[in-house]
XYZ file of C-alpha atoms in Angstrom:
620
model
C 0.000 0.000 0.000
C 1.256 3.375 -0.765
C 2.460 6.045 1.990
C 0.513 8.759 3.316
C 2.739 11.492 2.977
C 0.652 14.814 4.367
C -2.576 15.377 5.527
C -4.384 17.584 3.098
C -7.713 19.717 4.486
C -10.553 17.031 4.450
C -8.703 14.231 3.335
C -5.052 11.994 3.534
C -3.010 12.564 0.632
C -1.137 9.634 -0.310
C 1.331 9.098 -3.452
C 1.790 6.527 -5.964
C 3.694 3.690 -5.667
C 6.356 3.704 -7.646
C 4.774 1.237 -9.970
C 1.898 3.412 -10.618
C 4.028 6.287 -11.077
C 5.805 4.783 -13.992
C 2.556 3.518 -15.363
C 0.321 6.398 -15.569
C 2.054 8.069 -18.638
C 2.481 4.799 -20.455
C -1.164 4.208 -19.850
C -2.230 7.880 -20.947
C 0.036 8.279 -24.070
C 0.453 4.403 -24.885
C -0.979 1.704 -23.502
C -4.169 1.996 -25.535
C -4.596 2.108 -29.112
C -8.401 3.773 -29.088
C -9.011 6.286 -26.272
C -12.975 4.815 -25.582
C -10.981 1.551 -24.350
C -11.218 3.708 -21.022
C -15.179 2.687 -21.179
C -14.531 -0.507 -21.757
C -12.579 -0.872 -18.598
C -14.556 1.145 -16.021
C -17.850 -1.644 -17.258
C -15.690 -4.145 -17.284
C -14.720 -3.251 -13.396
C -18.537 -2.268 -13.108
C -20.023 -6.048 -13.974
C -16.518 -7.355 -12.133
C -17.719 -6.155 -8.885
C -21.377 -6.720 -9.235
C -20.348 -10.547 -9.983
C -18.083 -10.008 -6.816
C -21.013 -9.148 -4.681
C -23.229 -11.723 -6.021
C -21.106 -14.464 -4.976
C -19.890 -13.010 -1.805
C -23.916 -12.871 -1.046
C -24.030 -17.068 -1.410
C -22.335 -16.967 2.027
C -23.736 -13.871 3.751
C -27.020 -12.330 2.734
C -26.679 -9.558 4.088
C -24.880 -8.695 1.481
C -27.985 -9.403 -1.580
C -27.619 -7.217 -4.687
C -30.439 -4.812 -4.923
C -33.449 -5.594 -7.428
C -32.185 -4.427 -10.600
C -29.143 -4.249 -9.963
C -26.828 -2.777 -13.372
C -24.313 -0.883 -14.545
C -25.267 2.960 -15.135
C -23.623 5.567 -17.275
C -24.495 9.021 -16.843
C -22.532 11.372 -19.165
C -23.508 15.648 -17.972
C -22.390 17.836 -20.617
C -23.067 21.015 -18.581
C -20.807 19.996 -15.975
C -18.321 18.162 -18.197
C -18.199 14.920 -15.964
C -18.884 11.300 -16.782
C -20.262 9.061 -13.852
C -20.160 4.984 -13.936
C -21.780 3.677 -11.251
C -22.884 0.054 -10.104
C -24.301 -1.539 -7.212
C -21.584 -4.294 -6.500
C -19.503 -4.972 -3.726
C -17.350 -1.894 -3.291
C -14.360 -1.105 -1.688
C -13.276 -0.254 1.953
C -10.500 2.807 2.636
C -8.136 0.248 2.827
C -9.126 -1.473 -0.698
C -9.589 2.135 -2.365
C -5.797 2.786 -1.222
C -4.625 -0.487 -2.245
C -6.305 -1.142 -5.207
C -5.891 1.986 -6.833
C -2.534 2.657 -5.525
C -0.049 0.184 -6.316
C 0.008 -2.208 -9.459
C -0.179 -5.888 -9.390
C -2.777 -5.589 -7.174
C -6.415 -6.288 -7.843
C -9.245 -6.854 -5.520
C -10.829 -9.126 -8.145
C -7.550 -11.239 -8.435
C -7.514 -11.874 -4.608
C -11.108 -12.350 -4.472
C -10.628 -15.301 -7.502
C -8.137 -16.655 -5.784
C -9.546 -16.608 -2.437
C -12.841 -18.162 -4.292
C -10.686 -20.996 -5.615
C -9.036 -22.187 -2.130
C -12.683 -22.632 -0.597
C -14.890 -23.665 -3.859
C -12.204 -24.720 -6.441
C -15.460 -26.707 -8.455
C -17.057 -22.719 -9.111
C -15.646 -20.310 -11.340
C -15.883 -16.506 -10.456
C -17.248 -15.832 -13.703
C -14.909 -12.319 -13.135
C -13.985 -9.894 -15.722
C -10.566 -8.717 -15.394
C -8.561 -7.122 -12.523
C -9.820 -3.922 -11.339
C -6.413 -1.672 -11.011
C -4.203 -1.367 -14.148
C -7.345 -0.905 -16.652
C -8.828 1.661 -14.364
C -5.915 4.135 -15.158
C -7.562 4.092 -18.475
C -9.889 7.040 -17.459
C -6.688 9.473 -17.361
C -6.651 9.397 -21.316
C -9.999 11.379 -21.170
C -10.293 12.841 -17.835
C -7.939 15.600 -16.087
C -9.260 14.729 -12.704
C -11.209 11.288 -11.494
C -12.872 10.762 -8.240
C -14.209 7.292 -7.097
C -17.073 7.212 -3.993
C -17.365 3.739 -2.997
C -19.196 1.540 -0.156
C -18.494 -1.594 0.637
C -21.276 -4.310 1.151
C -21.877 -4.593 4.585
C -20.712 -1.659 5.861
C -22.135 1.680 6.549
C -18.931 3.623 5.619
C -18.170 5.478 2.195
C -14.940 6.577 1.254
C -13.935 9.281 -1.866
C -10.576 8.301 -3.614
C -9.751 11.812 -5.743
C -6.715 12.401 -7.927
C -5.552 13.948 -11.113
C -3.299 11.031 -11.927
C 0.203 13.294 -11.429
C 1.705 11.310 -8.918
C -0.915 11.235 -5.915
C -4.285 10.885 -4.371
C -6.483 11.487 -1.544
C -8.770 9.574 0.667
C -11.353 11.387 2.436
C -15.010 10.597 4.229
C -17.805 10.482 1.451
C -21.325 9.616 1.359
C -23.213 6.974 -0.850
C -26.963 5.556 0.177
C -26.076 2.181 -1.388
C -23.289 -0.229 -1.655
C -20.875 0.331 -4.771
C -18.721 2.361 -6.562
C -19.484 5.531 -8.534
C -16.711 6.150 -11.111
C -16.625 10.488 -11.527
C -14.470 11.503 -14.628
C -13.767 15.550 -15.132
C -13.414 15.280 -18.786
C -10.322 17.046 -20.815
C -11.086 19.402 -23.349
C -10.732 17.369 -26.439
C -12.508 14.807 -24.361
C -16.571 15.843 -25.628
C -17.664 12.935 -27.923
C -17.237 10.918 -24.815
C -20.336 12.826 -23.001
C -22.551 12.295 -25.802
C -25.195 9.374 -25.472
C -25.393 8.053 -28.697
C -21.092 7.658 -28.855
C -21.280 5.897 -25.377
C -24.104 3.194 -26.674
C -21.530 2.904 -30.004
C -18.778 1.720 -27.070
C -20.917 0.043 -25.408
C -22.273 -2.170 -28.223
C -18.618 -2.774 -29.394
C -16.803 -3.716 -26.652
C -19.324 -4.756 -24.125
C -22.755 -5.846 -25.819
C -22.836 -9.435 -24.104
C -21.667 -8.109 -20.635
C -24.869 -10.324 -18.633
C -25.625 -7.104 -16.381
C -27.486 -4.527 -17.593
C -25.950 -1.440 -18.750
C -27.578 1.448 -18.824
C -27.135 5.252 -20.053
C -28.872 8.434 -18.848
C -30.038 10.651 -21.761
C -32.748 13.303 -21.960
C -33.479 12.699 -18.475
C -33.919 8.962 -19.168
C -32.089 5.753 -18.440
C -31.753 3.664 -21.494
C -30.216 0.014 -22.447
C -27.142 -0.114 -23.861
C -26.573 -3.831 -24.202
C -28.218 -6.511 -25.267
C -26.845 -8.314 -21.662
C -27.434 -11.857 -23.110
C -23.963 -14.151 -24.009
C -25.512 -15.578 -27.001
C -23.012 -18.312 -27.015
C -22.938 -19.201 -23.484
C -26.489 -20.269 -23.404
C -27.525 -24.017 -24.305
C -27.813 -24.730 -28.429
C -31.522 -26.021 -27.944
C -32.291 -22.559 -26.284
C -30.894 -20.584 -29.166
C -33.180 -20.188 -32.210
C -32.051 -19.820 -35.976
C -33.350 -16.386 -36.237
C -31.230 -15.939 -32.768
C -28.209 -17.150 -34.538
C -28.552 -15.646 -37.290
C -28.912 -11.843 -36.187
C -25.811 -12.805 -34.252
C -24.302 -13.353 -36.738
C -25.464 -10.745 -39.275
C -23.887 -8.505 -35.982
C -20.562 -9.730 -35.646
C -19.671 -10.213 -38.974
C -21.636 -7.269 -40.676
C -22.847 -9.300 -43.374
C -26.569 -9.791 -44.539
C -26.684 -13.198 -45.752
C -27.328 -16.487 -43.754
C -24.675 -18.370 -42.321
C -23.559 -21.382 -44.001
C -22.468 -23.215 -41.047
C -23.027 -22.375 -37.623
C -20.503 -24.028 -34.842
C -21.630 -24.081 -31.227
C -19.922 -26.086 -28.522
C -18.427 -25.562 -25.250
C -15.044 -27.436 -24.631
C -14.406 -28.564 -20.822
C -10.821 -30.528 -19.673
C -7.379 -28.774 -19.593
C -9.061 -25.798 -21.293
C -12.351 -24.278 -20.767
C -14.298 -22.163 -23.173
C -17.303 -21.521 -25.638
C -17.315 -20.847 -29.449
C -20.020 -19.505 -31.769
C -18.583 -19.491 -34.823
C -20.044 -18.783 -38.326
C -19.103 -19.715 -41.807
C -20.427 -17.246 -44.524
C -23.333 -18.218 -46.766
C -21.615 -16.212 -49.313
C -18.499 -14.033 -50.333
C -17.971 -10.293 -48.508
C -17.681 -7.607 -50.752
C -14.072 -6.817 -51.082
C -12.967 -10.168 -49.504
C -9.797 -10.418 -51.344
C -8.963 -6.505 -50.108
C -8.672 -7.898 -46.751
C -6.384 -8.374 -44.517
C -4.949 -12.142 -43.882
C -5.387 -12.095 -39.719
C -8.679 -14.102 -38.022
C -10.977 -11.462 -36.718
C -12.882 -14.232 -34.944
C -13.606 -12.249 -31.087
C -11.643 -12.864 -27.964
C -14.119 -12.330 -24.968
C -12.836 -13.456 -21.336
C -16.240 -14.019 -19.233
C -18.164 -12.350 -21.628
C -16.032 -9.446 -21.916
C -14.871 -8.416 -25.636
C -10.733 -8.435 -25.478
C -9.966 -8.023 -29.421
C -10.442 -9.285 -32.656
C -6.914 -9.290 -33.346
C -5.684 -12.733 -31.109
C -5.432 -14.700 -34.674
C -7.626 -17.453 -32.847
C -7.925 -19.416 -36.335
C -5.261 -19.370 -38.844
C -5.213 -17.104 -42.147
C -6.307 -19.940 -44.319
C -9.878 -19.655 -42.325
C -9.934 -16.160 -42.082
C -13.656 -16.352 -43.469
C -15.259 -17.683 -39.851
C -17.004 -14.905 -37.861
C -17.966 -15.644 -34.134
C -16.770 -15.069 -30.761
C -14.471 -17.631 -28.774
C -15.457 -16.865 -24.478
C -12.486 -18.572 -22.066
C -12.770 -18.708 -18.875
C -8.806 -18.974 -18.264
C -7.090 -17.028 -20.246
C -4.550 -14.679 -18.296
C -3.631 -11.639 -19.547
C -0.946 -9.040 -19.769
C -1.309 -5.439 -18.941
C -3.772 -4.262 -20.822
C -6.391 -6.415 -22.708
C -5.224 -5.608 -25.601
C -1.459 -7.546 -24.939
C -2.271 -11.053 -24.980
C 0.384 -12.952 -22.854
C 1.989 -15.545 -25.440
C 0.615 -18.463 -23.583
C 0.119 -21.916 -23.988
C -3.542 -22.069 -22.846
C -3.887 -19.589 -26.108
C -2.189 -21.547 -28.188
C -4.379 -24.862 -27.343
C -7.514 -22.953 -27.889
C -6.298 -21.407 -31.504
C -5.301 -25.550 -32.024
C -8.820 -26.912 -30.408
C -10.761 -24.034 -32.432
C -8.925 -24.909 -35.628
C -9.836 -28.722 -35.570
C -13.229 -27.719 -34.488
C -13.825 -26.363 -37.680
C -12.169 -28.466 -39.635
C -14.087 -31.332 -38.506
C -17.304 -29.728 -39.527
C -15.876 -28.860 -43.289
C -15.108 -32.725 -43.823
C -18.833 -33.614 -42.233
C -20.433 -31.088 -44.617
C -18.102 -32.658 -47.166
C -19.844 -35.254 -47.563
C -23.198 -33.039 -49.127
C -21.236 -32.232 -52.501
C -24.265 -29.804 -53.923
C -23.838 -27.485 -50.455
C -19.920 -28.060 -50.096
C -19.536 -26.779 -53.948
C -21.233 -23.342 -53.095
C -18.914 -23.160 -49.740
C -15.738 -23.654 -52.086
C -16.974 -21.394 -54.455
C -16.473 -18.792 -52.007
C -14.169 -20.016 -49.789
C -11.807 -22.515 -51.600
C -9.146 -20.184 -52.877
C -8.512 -18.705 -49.245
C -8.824 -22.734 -47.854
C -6.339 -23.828 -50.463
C -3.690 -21.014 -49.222
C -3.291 -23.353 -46.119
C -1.973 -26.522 -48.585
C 0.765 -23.456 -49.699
C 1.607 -22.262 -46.063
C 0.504 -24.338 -43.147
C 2.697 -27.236 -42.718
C 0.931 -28.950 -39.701
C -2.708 -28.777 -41.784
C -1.684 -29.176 -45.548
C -2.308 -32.924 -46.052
C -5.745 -32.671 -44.250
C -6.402 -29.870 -46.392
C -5.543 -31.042 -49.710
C -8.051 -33.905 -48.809
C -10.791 -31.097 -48.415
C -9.849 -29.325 -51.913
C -11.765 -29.531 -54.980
C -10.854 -29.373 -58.561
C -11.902 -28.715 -61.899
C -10.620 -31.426 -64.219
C -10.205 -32.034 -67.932
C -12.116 -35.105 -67.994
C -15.067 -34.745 -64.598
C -18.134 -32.310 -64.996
C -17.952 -30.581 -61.558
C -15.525 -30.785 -58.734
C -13.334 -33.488 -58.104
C -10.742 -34.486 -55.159
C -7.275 -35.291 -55.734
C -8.346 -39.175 -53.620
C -11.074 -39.371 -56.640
C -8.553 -38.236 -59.164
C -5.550 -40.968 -57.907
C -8.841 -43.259 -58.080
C -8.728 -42.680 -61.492
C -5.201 -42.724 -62.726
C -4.241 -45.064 -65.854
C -2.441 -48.037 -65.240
C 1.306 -46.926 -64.855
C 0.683 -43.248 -64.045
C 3.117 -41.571 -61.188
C 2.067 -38.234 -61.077
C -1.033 -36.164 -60.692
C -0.898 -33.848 -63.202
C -2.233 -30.322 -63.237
C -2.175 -27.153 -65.870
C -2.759 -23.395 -63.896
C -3.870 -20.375 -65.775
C -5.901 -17.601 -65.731
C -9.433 -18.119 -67.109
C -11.546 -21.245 -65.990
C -13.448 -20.705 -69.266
C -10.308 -20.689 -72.062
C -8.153 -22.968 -69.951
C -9.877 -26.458 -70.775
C -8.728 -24.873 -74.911
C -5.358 -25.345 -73.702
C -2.736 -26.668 -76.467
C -1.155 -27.843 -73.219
C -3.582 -30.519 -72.787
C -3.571 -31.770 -76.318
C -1.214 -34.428 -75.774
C -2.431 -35.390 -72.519
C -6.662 -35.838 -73.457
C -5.253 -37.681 -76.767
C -3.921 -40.275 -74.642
C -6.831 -40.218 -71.713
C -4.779 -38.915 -68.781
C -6.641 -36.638 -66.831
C -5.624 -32.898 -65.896
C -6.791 -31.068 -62.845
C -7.605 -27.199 -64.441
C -6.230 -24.268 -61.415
C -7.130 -20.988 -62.041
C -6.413 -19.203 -58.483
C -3.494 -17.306 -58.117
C -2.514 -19.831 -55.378
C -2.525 -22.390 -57.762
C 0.918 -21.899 -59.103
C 2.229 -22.324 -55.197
C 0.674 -24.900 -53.449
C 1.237 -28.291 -55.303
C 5.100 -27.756 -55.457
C 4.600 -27.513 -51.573
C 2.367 -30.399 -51.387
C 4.748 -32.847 -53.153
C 2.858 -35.651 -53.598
C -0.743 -37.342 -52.035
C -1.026 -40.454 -51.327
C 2.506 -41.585 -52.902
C 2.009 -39.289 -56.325
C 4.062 -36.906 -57.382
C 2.333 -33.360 -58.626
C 3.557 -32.382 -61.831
C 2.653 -29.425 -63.948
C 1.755 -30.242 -67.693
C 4.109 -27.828 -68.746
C 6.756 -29.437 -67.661
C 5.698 -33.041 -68.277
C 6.835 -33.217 -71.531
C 8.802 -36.968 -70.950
C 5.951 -37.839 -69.400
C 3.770 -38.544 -72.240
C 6.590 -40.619 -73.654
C 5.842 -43.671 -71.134
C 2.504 -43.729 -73.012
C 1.243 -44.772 -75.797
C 0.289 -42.683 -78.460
C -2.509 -42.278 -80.806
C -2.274 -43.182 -84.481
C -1.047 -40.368 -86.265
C -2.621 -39.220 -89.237
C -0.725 -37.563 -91.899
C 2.897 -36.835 -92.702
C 5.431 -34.932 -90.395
C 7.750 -32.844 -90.877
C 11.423 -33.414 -91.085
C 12.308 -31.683 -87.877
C 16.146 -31.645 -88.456
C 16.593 -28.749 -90.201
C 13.602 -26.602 -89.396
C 14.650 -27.018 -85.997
C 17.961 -25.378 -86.242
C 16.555 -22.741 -88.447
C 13.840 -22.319 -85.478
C 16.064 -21.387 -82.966
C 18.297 -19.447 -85.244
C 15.536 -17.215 -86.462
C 13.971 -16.054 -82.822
C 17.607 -16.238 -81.113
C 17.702 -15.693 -77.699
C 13.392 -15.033 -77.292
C 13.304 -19.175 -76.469
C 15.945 -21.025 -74.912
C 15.414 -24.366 -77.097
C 13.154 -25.361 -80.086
C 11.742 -29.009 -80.098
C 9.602 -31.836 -81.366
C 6.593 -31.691 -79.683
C 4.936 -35.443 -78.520
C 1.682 -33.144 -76.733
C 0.609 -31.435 -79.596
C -2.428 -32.421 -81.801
C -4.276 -29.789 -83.445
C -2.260 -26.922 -82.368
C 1.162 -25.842 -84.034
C 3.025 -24.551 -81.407
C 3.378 -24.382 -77.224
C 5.373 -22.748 -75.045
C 7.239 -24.784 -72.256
C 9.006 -23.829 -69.182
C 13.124 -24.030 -69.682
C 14.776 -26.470 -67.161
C 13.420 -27.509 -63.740
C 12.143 -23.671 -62.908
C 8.940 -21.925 -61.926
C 6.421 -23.125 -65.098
C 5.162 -20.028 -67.171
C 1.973 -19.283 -65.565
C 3.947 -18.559 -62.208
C 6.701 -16.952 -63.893
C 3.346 -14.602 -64.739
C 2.527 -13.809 -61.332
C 5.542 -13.137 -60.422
C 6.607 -10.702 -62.631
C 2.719 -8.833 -61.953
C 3.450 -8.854 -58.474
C 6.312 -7.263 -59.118
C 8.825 -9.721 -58.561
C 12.115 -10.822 -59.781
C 12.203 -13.424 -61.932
C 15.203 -15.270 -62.801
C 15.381 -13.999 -67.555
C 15.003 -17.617 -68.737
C 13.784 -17.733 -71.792
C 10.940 -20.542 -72.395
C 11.269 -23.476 -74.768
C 9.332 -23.593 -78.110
C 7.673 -26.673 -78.964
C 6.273 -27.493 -82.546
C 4.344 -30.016 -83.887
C 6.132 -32.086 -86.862
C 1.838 -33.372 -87.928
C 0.761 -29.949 -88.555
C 0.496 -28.221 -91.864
C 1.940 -24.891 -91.193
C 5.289 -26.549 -89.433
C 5.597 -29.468 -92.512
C 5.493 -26.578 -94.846
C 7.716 -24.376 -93.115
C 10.199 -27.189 -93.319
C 10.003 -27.414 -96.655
C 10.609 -23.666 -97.285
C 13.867 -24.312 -95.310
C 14.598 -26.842 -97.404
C 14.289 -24.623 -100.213
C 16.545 -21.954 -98.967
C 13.964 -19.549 -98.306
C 13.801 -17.122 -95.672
C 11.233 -17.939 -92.475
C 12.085 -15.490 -89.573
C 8.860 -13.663 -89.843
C 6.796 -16.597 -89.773
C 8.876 -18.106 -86.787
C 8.418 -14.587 -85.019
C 4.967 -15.174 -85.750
C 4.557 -18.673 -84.398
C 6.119 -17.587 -81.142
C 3.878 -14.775 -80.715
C 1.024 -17.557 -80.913
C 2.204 -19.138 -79.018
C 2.634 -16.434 -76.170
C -1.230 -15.697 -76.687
C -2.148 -19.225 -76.160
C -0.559 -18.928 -72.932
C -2.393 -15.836 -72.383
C 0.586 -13.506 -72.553
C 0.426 -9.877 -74.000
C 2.983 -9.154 -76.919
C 5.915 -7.610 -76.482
C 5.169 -5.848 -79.706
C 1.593 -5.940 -81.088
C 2.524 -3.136 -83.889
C 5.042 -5.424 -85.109
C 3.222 -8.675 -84.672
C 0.457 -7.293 -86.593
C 2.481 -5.758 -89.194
C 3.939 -9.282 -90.191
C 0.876 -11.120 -89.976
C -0.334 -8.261 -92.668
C 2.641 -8.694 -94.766
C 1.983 -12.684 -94.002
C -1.997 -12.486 -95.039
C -1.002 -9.968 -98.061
C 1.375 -12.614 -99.863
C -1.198 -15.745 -99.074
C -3.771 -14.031 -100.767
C -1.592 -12.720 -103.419
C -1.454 -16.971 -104.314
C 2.312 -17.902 -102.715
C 1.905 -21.430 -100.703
């Protein structure tokens, strides 16, 4: 307890510990990132010691809360002072002085643990510990006063200071039992004595608080909270149109929820989820931030959305998670890195997992969820190590050969006799990308091709590695693959490769790395292919977008020897004639095929002029 040092007129003066003297600036100028926290705090200490006195009253009667008892705000503009006052079990001189005088010490922290030595089976049901969040109030107030009585007794004591270093206790007077909170606002300080900003605090940070909250405006006391923990009652008292205007609340969506989660989870960890999964995209989803906003309350309290309680990959579930044993740091905003944490974010995690393989298992409702949802799930596969191979078992795919989605276990199901590899092709546009020349080759010979078109795509499957003992393998870079099969008849002549090939690679130089045969080609003419054992093309894409370095390697052009245009530009290299504007043509193709822009439309459309001008002019 701190010293008295004087004896001011009508009160003792006492100062600060040193603790609190070191504090109060911190708290003022740092502690908090939003200046209403301070409201947040003085309710949260409000309900605190109502619950207090509630339980104190199982043992002594005497000690009953009042009918009605709540939590009242009072906000007087005139006089420029803010008053939170509640009817719980209030504090002696002594508690006043040592509550609000040193830090690390809470009357609701000795009262838990005085709870737990004589009825370890109850929990408190407390908020937080009255003393560090209470210096909250100096961030809006030049002055606070609190007038409390404790139950049972018939004395009432005023603790006054302006938070510079000391305080006073002096005699007061209060009819009831409790605390009334007296803030003299600071001049930039006015939005907090208007009603309508309180009830916006008040339904952010403290809607579910179970005691009533009240405010006093135009001579009136009005509810501020809806005083009801959704989530901690029992499922089968909680209707649909219950959940869902809980959930239209939290998340600030209008749809219906596509999955609700409700469960309380008892053992070495004790707390209660309500958790939503969208019924359909937000607006702007893909603006947003990667971080869980899924709530943190501690006994019903809000704490922050910002405790990452599911990872990024599920950054779509809304809800509140309520614990009942979470400790804290400082401020409720500085969550102690601690291991009860870090088994709820794991407990919450499989939670919700569990109920995306149940609802699996109804493909017509799971396809709208992935819809929405899969690109974000699948960003897990690319950067969650512990959760990747359970969630590349709740993927789905579009596939060259399936109407619908598919699963890689359905695709491996399907694999020709002698296939390693799962093979997939990434692009852009789900609508072109079935068109692919890429995939010539492959549907010619009835191996099926799983069709990406996420961004993600061209990460996650060199991440993967392999399911269930198969290799993933981009088509692009398959091209040996298709060797090991058989091929289809071919119809026609081809091309005698061994000297248009040379003349290839001489006419577009260094634009492609290597000119080849082509064995996956079947209608088309030409394809690009990635060089070497590097990022495919589609990747190389993104990068480069993004913004990103990418290693200048050019890609390899691959023709096919069947088709007309490359059997009679052979022959006009055997005839000595010139080809480099149809070759620079052929590789500009082939860069549109793969969805590319041109490095130089005016001249790509000047030589197919010149090349359109001498066909119709009657040379072959």
């Amino acid at each position: 307890m701190s010293d008295m040092v004087d004896q001011a007129a009508g009160g003792e003066e006492h100062a600060f510990s040193a603790e609190v003297g070191r504090l109060l600036d911190l708290v003022v100028h740092a502690l908090y990132s939003e200046r209403e926290i301070f409201l947040r705090e003085l309710v949260a200490n409000a309900a605190d010691a109502t619950d207090r006195r509630r339980f104190e009253a199982l043992t002594d009667a005497a000690l009953a809360l009042p009918e009605g008892a709540k939590v009242r705000i009072d906000p007087d503009k005139d006089a420029r002072r803010l008053t939170i006052s509640d009817d719980g079990a209030g504090m002696s001189k002594d508690e006043l002085a040592r509550n609000l005088g040193t830090i690390a010490r809470s009357g609701t922290r000795a009262f838990g643990e005085e709870l737990a030595r004589h009825k370890p089976e109850e929990r408190s049901g407390l908020i937080g510990q009255f003393g560090v969040g209470f210096y909250a109030a100096f961030m809006v107030a030049d002055h606070v006063d609190v007038v409390s009585r404790r139950a049972g007794s018939e004395e009432a004591w005023r603790w006054s200071s302006d938070g510079k270093g000391s305080f006073t206790l002096s005699p007061a007077t209060r009819e009831q039992p409790g605390t009334d909170i007296i803030l003299y606002m600071k001049d930039d300080a006015d939005e907090f004595l208007d009603a309508w900003r309180l009830e916006s605090i008040v339904r952010k940070w403290a809607d579910h608080i179970a005691w009533p909250i009240t405010i006093r405006s135009d001579g009136e006391e009005k509810p501020a909270n809806a005083g009801t923990a959704l989530w901690r009652k029992p499922r089968s008292e909680v209707t649909e149109e219950q959940l869902t205007e809980f959930y239209r609340h939290v998340s600030h969506n209008f749809d219906t929820p596509w999955a609700t989660l409700h469960w309380h989870a008892e053992g070495t960890i004790d707390f209660t989820a309500l958790l939503f999964v969208p019924g359909s995209r937000p607006f702007e989803f893909g603006e947003q931030v990667r971080e869980s906003k899924v709530r943190l309350h501690v006994r019903r309290m809000f704490i922050t959305d910002d405790a990452a309680l599911l990872p990024p990959w599920l950054r779509f579930v809304q809800g509140v998670v309520d614990t009942e044993d979470l400790p804290l740091n400082v401020s409720r905003e500085m969550l102690q890195a601690t291991p009860v944490l870090q088994r709820i974010r794991k407990a919450v995690t499989n939670r919700v997992l569990n109920e995306l393989r149940t609802r699996a298992k109804d493909a017509e409702s799971y396809a709208k969820f992935w819809d929405n949802f899969g690109p974000v799930v699948k960003e897990g596969i690319w950067d969650d190590a512990e959760y990747r191979t359970d969630l590349a078992g709740l993927a789905r795919f579009r596939s060259s050969t399936q109407e619908g989605w598919t699963t890689l276990a359905e695709y491996v199901a399907r694999m020709k006799d002698g296939q390693e590899a799962i093979y997939y092709l990434t692009g852009d546009n789900p609508d072109t990308l079935p068109a692919s020349p890429q995939l010539e080759g492959f549907k010619a010979r009835g191996i099926e091709v799983l069709l990406l078109t996420d961004p993600v795509d061209s990460f996650w499957p060199d991440r993967l590695g392999t399911f269930e003992g198969k290799s993933l393998r981009s088509v692009s870079q398959s091209h040996a693959d298709l060797e090991t099969f058989e091929a289809p008849p071919s119809e026609g002549e081809k091309a005698e490769l061994d000297t248009l090939l040379p003349a290839l690679k001489e006419a577009l130089g260094d634009a492609v790395s290597e000119v080849r045969g082509s064995t996956r080609l079947v209608s088309s003419a030409v394809v690009l292919a990635a060089a070497g054992h590097g990022p495919d093309l589609q990747l190389q894409r993104l990068l480069r977008r993004s913004g990103q370095a990418v290693p200048d390697q050019a890609p390899v052009l691959e023709v096919n020897p069947a088709h007309p245009l490359i059997r009679d530009l052979a022959a006009r290299v055997a005839r000595g004639e010139p080809i480099t504007d149809t070759a620079l043509i052929l590789l500009d193709i082939a860069r549109i095929q793969e969805g590319e822009s041109l490095k130089d439309p005016t001249a790509f459309a000047s030589r197919l002029t010149a090349t359109l001008t001498h066909l119709q002019g009657g040379s072959a």
